[in-house]
Coordinates of C-alpha atoms and ligand atoms in Angstrom, one line a residue:
Chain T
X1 CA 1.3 277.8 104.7
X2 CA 4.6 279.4 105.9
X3 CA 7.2 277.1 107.0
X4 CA 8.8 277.6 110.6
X5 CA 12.2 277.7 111.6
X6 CA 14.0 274.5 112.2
X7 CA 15.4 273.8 115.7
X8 CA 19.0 272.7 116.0
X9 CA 19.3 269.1 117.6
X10 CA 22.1 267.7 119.7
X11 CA 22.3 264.6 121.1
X12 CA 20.5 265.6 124.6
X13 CA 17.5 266.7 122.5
X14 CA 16.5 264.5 119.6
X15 CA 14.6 261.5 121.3
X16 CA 11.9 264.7 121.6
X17 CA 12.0 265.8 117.5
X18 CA 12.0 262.1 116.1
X19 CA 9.3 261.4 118.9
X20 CA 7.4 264.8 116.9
X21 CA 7.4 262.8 113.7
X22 CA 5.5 259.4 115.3
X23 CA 3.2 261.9 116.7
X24 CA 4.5 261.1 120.1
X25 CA 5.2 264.3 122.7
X26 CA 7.6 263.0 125.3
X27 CA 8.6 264.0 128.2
X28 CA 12.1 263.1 129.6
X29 CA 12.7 261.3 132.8
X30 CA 15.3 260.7 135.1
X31 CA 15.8 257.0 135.6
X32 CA 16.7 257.4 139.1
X33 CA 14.3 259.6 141.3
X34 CA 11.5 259.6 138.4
X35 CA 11.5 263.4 138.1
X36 CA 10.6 264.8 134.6
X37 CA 12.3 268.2 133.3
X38 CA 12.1 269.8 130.1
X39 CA 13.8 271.3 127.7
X40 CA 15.6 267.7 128.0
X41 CA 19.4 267.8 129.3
X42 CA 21.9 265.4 130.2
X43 CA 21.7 265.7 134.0
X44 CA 18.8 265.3 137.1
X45 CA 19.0 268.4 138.8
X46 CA 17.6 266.6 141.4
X47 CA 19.6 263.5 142.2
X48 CA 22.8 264.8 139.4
X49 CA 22.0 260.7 137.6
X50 CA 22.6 261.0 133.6
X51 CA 20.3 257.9 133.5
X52 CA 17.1 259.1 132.0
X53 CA 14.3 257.3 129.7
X54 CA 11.1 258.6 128.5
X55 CA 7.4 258.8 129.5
X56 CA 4.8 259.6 126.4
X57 CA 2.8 262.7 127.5
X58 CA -0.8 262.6 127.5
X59 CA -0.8 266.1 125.7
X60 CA -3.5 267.6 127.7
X61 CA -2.7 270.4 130.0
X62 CA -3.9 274.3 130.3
X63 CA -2.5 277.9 129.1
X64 CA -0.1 279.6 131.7
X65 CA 0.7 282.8 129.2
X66 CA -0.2 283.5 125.6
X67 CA 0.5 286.2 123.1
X68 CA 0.5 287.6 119.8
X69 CA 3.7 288.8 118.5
X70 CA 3.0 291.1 115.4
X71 CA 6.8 292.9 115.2
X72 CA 8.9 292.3 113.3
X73 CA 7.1 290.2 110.9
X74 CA 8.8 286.5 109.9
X75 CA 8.3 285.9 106.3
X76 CA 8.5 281.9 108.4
X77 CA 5.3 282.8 110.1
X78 CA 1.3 282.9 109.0
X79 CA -0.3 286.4 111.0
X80 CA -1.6 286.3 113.5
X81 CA -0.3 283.6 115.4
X82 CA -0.9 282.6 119.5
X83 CA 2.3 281.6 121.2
X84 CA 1.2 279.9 124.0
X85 CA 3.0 278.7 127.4
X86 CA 1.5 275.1 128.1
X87 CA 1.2 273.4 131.7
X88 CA 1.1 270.1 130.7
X89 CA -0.9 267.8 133.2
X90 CA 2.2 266.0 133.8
X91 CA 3.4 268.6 135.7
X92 CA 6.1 270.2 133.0
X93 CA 5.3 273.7 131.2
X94 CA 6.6 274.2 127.4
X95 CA 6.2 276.6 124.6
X96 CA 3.7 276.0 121.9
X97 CA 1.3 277.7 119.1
X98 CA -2.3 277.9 120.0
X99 CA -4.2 277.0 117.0
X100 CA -8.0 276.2 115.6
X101 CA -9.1 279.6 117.9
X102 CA -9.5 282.9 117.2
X103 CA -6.9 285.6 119.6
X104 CA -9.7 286.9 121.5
X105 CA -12.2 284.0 122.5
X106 CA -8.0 282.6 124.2
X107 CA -7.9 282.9 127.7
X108 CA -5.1 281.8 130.4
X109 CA -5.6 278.4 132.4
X110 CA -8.2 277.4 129.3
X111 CA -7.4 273.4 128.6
X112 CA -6.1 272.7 125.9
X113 CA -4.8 269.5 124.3
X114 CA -1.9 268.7 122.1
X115 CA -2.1 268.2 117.9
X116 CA 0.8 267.5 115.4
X117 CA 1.1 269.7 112.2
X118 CA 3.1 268.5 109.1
X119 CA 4.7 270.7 107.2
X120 CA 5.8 270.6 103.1
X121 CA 9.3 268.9 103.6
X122 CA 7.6 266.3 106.4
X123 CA 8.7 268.7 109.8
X124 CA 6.5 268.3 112.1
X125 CA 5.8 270.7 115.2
X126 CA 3.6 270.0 118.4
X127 CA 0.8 272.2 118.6
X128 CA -2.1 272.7 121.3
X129 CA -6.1 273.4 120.4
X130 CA -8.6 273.9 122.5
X131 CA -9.5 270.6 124.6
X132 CA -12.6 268.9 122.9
X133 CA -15.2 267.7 125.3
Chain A
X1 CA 28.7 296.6 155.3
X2 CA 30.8 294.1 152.9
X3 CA 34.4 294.7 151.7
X4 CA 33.6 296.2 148.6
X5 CA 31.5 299.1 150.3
X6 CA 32.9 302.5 150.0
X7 CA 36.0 301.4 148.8
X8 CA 36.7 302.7 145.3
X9 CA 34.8 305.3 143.1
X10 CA 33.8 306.3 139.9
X11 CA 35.6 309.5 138.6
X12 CA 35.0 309.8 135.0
X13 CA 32.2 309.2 132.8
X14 CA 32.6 310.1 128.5
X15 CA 30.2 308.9 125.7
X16 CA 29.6 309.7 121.9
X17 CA 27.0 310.9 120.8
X18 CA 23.5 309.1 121.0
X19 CA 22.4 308.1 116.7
X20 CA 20.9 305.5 115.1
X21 CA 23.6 305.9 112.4
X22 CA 27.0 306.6 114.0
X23 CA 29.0 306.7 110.8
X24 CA 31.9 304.8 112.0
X25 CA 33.2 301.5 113.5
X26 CA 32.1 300.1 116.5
X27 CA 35.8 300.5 117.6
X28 CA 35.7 304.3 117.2
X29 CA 33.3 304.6 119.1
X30 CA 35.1 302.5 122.0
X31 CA 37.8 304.6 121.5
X32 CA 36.3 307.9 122.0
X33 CA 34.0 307.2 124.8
X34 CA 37.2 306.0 126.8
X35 CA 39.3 309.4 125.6
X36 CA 36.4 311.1 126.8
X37 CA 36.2 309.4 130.4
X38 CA 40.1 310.0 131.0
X39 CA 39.7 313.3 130.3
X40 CA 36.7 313.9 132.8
X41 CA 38.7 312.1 135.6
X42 CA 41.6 313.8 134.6
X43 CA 44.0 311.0 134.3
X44 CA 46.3 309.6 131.3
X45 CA 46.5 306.8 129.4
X46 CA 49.4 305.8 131.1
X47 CA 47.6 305.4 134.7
X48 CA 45.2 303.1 133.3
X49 CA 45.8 299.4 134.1
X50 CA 43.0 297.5 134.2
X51 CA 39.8 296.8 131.5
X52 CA 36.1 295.8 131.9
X53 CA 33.8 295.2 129.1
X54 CA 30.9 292.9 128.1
X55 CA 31.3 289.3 126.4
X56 CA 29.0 290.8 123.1
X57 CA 31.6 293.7 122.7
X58 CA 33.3 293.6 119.9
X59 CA 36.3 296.1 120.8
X60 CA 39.0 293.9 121.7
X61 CA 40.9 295.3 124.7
X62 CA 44.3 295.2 122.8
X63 CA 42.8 297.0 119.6
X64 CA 41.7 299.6 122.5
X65 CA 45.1 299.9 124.4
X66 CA 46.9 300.3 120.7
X67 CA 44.3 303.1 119.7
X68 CA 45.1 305.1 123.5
X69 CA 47.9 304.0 124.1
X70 CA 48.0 301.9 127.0
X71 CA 51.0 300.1 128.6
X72 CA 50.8 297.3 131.0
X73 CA 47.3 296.4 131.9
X74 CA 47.0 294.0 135.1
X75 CA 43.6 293.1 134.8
X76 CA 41.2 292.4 132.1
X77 CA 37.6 290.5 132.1
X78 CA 34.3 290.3 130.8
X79 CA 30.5 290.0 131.8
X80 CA 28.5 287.7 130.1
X81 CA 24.6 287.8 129.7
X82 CA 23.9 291.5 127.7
X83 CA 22.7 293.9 129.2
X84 CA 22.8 291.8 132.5
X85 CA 26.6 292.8 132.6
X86 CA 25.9 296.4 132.7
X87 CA 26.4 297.5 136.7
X88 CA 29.1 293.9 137.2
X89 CA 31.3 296.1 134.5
X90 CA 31.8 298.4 138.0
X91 CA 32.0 295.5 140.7
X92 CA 34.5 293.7 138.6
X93 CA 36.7 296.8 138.8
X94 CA 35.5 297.5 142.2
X95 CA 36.8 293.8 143.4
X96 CA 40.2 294.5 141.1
X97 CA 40.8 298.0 143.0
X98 CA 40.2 296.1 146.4
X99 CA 42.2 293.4 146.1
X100 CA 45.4 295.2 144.6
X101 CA 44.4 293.7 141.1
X102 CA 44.3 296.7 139.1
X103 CA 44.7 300.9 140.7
X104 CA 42.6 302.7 137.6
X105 CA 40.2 300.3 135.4
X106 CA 38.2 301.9 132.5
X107 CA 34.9 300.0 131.8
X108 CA 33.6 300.6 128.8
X109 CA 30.7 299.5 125.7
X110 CA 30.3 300.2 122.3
X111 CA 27.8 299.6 119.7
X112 CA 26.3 300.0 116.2
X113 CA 23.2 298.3 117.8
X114 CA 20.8 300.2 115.2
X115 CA 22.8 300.6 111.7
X116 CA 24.8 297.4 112.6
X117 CA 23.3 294.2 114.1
X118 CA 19.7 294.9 115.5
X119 CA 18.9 292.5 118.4
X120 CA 15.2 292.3 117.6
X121 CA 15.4 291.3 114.3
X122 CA 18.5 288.3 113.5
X123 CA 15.4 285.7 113.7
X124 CA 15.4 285.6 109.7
X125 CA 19.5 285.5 109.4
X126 CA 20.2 282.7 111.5
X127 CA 22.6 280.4 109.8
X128 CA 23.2 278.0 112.7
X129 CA 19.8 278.4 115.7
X130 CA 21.4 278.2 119.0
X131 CA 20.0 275.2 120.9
X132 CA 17.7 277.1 123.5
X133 CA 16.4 279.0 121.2
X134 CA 15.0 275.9 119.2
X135 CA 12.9 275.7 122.1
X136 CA 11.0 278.8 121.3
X137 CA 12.0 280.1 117.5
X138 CA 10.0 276.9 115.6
X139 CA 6.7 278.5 117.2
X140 CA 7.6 282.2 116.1
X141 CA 8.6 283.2 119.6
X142 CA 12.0 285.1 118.9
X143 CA 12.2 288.7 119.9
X144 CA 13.1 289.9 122.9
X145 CA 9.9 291.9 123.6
X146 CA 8.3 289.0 122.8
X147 CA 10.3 286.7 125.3
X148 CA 9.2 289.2 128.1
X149 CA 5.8 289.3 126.9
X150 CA 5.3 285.4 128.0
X151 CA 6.3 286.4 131.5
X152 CA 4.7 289.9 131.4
X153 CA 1.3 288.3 130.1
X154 CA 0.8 285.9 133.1
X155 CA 1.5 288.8 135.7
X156 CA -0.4 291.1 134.1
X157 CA -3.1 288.3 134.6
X158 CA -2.5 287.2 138.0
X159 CA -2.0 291.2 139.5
X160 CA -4.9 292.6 137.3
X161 CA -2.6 295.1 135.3
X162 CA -3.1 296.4 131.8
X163 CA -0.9 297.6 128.9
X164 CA -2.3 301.3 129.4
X165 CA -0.4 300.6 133.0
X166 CA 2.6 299.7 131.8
X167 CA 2.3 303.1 129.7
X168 CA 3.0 305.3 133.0
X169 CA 6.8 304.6 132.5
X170 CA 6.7 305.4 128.9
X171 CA 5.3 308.4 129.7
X172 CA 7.8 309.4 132.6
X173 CA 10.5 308.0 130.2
X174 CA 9.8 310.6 127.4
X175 CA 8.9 313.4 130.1
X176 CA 12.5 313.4 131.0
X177 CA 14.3 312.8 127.8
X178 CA 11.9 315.7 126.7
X179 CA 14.3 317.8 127.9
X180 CA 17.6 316.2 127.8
X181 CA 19.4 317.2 124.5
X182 CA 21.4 314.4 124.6
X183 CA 18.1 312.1 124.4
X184 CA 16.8 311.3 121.3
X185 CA 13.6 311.9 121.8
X186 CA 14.6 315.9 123.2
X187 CA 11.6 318.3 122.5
X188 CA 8.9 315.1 122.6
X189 CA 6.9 314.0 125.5
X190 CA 4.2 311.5 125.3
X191 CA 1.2 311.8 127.0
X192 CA -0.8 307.8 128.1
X193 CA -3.1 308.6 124.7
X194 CA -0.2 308.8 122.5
X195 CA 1.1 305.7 124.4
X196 CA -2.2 303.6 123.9
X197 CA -2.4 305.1 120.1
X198 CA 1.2 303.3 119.2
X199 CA 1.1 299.8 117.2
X200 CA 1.4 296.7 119.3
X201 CA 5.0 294.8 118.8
X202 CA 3.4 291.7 121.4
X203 CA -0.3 291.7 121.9
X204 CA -2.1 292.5 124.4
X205 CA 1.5 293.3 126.4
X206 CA 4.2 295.7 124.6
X207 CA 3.5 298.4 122.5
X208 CA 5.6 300.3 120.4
X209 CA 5.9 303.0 123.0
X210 CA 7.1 300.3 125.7
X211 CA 10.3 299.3 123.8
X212 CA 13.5 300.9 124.5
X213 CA 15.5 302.2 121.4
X214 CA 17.9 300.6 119.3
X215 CA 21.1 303.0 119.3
X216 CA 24.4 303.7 118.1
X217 CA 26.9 304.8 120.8
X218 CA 29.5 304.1 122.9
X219 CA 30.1 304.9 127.0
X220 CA 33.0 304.4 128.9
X221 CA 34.0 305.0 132.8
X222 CA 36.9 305.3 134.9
X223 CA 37.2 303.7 138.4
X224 CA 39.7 303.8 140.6
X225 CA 40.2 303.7 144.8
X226 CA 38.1 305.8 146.8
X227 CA 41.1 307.5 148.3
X228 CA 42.9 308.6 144.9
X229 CA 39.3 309.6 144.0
X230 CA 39.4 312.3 146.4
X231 CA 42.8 313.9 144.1
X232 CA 40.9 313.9 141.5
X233 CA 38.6 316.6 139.7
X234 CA 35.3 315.8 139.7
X235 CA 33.3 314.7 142.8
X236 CA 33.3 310.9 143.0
X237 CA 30.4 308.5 142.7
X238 CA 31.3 306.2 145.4
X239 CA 30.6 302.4 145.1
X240 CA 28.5 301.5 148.2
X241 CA 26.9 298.4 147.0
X242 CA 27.6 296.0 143.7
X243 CA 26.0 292.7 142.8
X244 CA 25.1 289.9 140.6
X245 CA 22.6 288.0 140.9
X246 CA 21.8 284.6 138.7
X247 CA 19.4 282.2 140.3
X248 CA 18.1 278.7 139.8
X249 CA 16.7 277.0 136.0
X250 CA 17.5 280.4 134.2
X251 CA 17.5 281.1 130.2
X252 CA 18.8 284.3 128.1
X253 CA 15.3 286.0 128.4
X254 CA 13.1 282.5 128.5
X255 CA 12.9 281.3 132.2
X256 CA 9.9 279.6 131.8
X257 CA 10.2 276.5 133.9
X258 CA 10.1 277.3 137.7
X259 CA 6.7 277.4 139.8
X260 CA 6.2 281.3 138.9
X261 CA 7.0 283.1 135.7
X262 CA 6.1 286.6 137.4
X263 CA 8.7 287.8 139.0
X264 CA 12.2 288.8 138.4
X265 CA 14.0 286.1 141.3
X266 CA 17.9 287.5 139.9
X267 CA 17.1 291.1 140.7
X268 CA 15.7 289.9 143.9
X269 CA 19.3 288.5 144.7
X270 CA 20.9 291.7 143.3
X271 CA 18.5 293.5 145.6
X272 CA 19.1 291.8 148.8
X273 CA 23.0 292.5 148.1
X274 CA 23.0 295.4 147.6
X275 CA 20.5 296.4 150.8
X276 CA 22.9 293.8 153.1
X277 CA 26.3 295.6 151.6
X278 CA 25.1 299.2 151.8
X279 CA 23.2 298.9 155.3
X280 CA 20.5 301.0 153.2
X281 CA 16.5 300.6 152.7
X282 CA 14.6 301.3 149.6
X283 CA 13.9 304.7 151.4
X284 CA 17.4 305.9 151.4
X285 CA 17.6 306.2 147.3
X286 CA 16.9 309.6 146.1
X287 CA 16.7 308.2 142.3
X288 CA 17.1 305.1 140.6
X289 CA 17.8 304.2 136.9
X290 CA 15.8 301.0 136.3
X291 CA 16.6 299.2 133.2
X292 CA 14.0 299.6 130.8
X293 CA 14.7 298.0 127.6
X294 CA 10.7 297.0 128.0
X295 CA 8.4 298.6 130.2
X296 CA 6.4 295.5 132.1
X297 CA 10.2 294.6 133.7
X298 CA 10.3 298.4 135.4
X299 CA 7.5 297.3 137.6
X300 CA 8.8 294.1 138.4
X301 CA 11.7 295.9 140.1
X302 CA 9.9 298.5 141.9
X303 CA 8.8 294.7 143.4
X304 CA 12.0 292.7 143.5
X305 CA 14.1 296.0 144.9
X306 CA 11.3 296.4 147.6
X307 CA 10.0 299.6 147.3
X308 CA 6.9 298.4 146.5
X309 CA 5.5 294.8 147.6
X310 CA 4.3 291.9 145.0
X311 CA 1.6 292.9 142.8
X312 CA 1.4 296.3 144.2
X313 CA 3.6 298.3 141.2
X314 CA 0.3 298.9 139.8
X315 CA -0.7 301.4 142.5
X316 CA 3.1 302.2 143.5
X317 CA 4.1 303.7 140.0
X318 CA 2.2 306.6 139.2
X319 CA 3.8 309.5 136.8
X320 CA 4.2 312.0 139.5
X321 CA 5.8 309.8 141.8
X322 CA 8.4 308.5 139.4
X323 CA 9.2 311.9 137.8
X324 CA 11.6 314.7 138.8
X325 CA 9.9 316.3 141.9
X326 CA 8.5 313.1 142.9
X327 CA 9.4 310.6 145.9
X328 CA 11.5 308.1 143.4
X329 CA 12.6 310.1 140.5
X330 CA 13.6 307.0 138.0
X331 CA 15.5 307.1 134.4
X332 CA 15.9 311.2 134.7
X333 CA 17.6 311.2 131.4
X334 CA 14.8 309.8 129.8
X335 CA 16.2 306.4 130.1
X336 CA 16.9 303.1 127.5
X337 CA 13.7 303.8 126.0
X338 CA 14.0 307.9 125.8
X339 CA 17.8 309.0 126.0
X340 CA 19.3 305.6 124.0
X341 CA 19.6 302.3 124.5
X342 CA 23.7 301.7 125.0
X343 CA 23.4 298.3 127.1
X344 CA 22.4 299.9 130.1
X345 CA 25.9 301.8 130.3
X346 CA 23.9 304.9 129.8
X347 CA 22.4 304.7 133.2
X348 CA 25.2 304.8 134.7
X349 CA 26.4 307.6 133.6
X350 CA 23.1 309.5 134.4
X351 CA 23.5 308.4 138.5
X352 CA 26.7 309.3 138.1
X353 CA 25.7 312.5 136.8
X354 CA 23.0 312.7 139.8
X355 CA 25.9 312.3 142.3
X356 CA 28.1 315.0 140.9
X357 CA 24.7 317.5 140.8
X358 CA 25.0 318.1 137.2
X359 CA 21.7 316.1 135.9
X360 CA 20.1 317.7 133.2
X361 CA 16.7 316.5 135.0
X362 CA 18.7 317.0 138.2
X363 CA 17.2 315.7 141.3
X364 CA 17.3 317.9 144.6
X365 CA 20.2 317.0 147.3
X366 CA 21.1 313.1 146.1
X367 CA 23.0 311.2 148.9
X368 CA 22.4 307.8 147.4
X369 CA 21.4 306.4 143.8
X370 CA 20.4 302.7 142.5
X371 CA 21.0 301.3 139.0
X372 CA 20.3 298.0 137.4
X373 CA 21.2 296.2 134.7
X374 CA 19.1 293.9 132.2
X375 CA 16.6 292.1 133.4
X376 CA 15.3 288.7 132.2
X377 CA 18.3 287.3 132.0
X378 CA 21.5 287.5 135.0
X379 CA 22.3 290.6 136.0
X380 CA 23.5 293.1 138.4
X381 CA 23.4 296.5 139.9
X382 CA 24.9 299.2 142.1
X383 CA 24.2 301.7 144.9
X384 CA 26.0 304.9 144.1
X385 CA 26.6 307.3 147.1
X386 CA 28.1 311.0 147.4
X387 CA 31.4 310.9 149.5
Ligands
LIG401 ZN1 16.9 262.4 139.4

């Protein structure tokens, strides 16, 4: 299995990456008018509070966009790949991998529910299959 | 009609040559495109005091003004977001000519974008991954085509459009560099066949033949006041509208967060700008030169610009209306994806050249042309007039 890119943590952002590794996908929320927003930053564009803590998302949601990039091909990635735009039933949207489906049976606003895979060195990366009945 | 309008002109245009292997520094390049636009506006070194480029340039505007030999420069800046800073290069010395700033500012962008650093394909050279892009990179989502494709996927979706669509500004693309010899694709059309036949870079959204090139070359232009213009050689391109537009949870290419990933919301500000400025309606521009580093955003701002409403580029852009002859002749040079891909600087020059009447492709009689810079990301554009 190819190993993807690492993603560059600051402070603002790595309450979501250890979450990754307890299997946990969470979403960050502002302390003071409750509104979530991802990719996590320091300030509520709503109400401008730095307060914020953390709700644990349910990891269900559906597909707003997917593709298949093919060029220029990552020695980092396995072809082909689904990169998939996620609505998460919680009401924020983030990019993912669709995996355990094949490119052509995909289709937008299918559900879909999150999945965790490990990789050799113990990274581990948030991943969406198709919702189980 | 804003302050800006009508106020100061474009009076030389100069570029290199178009290549995917330039041969020389990025710097040389700079430095010829800039001799070359003094020389078309017919003014020195000497009268130049101001300087516009792009934050990714690499030319440093004192390595310039040592290579041409310029004195005391009273205005210098930059426009950040790529290709976005293309038509703000103008309004920047637009403002600086209005408000006394600077009397002659030469705008100008240089690249080894093909032999040097290719902006499709850093993803495996990364030393340090920005922090937005850790976002997207971990999941293999880090081309450009590829950020468009997210947002082109969903609209072709929701508007019923297909790839083989998106193919119709290919095809107009190569129809006019066909038979510009500055383009490098002169002497080769493409019919919507040949389009469909090319490999997929993002399935089921960007083909091969919906990617602008990667080029080496460099394009400089010289501004100054709508009056001195009028001294000066070559007919001027007046500046009757120039905007920028940035709007509300943006990214470099990834604004995926707000309620619809369709549209284009920061050419929609650029739009309205430059329709309020002007006093013009999509049906006063003769031509246009609409960005087109990837096909799918060319019909997004037939929308966003209004001359075609949401959803209805589909039927709006057919080949024979966007070609020479047509009711909205776009990208006559054959555009990023035909001519070269210099940042969106090229287009410029080509409305320029529309202005002047001295198109290669030229379009019949043209009062008043439209240009825009990169889309996907901030950005900007301009209405060009005849005086
Ligand atoms: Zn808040």
């Amino acid at each position: 299995m190819a190993t993807p890119l690492r993603p560059s943590i600051s402070p603002d952002t790595e309450f979501f990456w250890n979450g990754l590794r307890e299997r946990l996908l969470f979403i960050q929320r502002c302390s003071s008018c409750g509104a979530l927003r991802h990719p996590p930053r320091p300030m509520c564009p709503h109400c401008l509070s730095t307060e914020w803590d953390t709700i644990e998302s349910a990891g269900r949601g559906t597909v707003h966009s997917f593709v298949m990039p093919q060029h220029p091909q990552f020695p980092f990635m396995d072809y082909p790949y689904i990169v998939a735009l996620i609505d998460l039933a919680e009401g924020i949207r983030l990019v993912s991998n669709l995996i355990g489906i094949e490119p052509e049976n995909a289709w937008i606003d299918m559900p879909v529910e999150v999945c965790f895979t490990e990789f050799d060195d113990g990274f581990v990366l948030h991943q969406f299959r198709p919702e189980e009945r | 009609m804003s302050g800006l309008s009508g106020r100061a002109a474009i009076v030389g245009i100069g570029q290199t040559e178009f290549s995917k292997d330039s041969g020389r520094t990025e710097l040389q390049l700079a430095c010829e495109a800039v001799r070359a636009a003094l020389a078309d506006a017919g003014v020195t070194p000497a009268d130049v005091d101001g300087l516009v480029t792009f934050s990714q340039d690499t030319t440093e505007e004192m390595e310039l003004g040592r290579n041409l030999g310029f004195d005391e420069i009273t205005m210098f800046s930059r426009i950040t977001y790529g290709g976005g800073a293309a038509a703000a290069t103008v309004q920047q010395a637009a403002m600086a000519i209005t408000s006394g700033a600077a009397e002659c500012v030469v705008v100008y962008r240089a690249f080894n974008e093909r032999s040097g650093l290719r902006f499709g394909n850093f993803g495996g050279s990364l030393s340090t991954m920005p922090l937005w892009l850790s976002w997207y990179a971990p999941f293999g989502l880090l081309s450009p085509a590829s950020w468009i494709a997210v947002h082109a996927r969903r609209y072709m979706h929701e508007y019923g459009v297909t790839n083989a669509d998106f193919g119709r500004i290919a095809v107009v693309d190569r129809h006019h560099a066909s038979t510009n010899p500055n383009a490098w694709f002169y002497g080769r059309p493409i019919t919507i066949d040949d389009h469909q036949a090319s490999p997929w870079v993002v399935e089921p959204v960007v083909r091969l033949l919906d990617c602008c090139q990667e080029s080496d070359g460099g394009v400089a232009l010289v501004i100054t006041s709508a009056e001195r213009a009028r001294d000066l050689p070559q007919p001027p391109a007046i500046i009757t509208a120039a905007a920028q537009g940035a709007t509300g949870d943006a990214e470099m290419m990834t604004s995926y967060y707000r309620d619809t990933v369709t549209g284009l919301p920061e050419i929609g500000l650029v739009g309205r700008q430059l329709w309020q400025q002007s006093g013009l309606s999509p049906a006063d521009i003769d031509t246009a030169f609409l960005y087109d580093h990837f096909t799918p955003f060319v019909f997004v701002q037939l929308e966003e610009l209004g001359f075609c409403g949401l959803g209805e580029a589909k039927e709006f852009a057919t080949i024979e209306r966007l070609s020479v002859g047509g009711e909205l002749p776009i990208n006559t040079s054959g555009g990023l994806l035909g001519e070269a891909y210099i940042h969106g600087m090229n287009g410029i020059t080509e409305v320029v050249r529309q202005i002047r009447g001295t198109a290669v492709n030229q379009v019949n009689d043209v009062e008043h042309a439209l240009v825009t810079a990169g889309t996907g990301v901030p950005t900007s554009g301009l209405i060009l007039s005849r005086d």
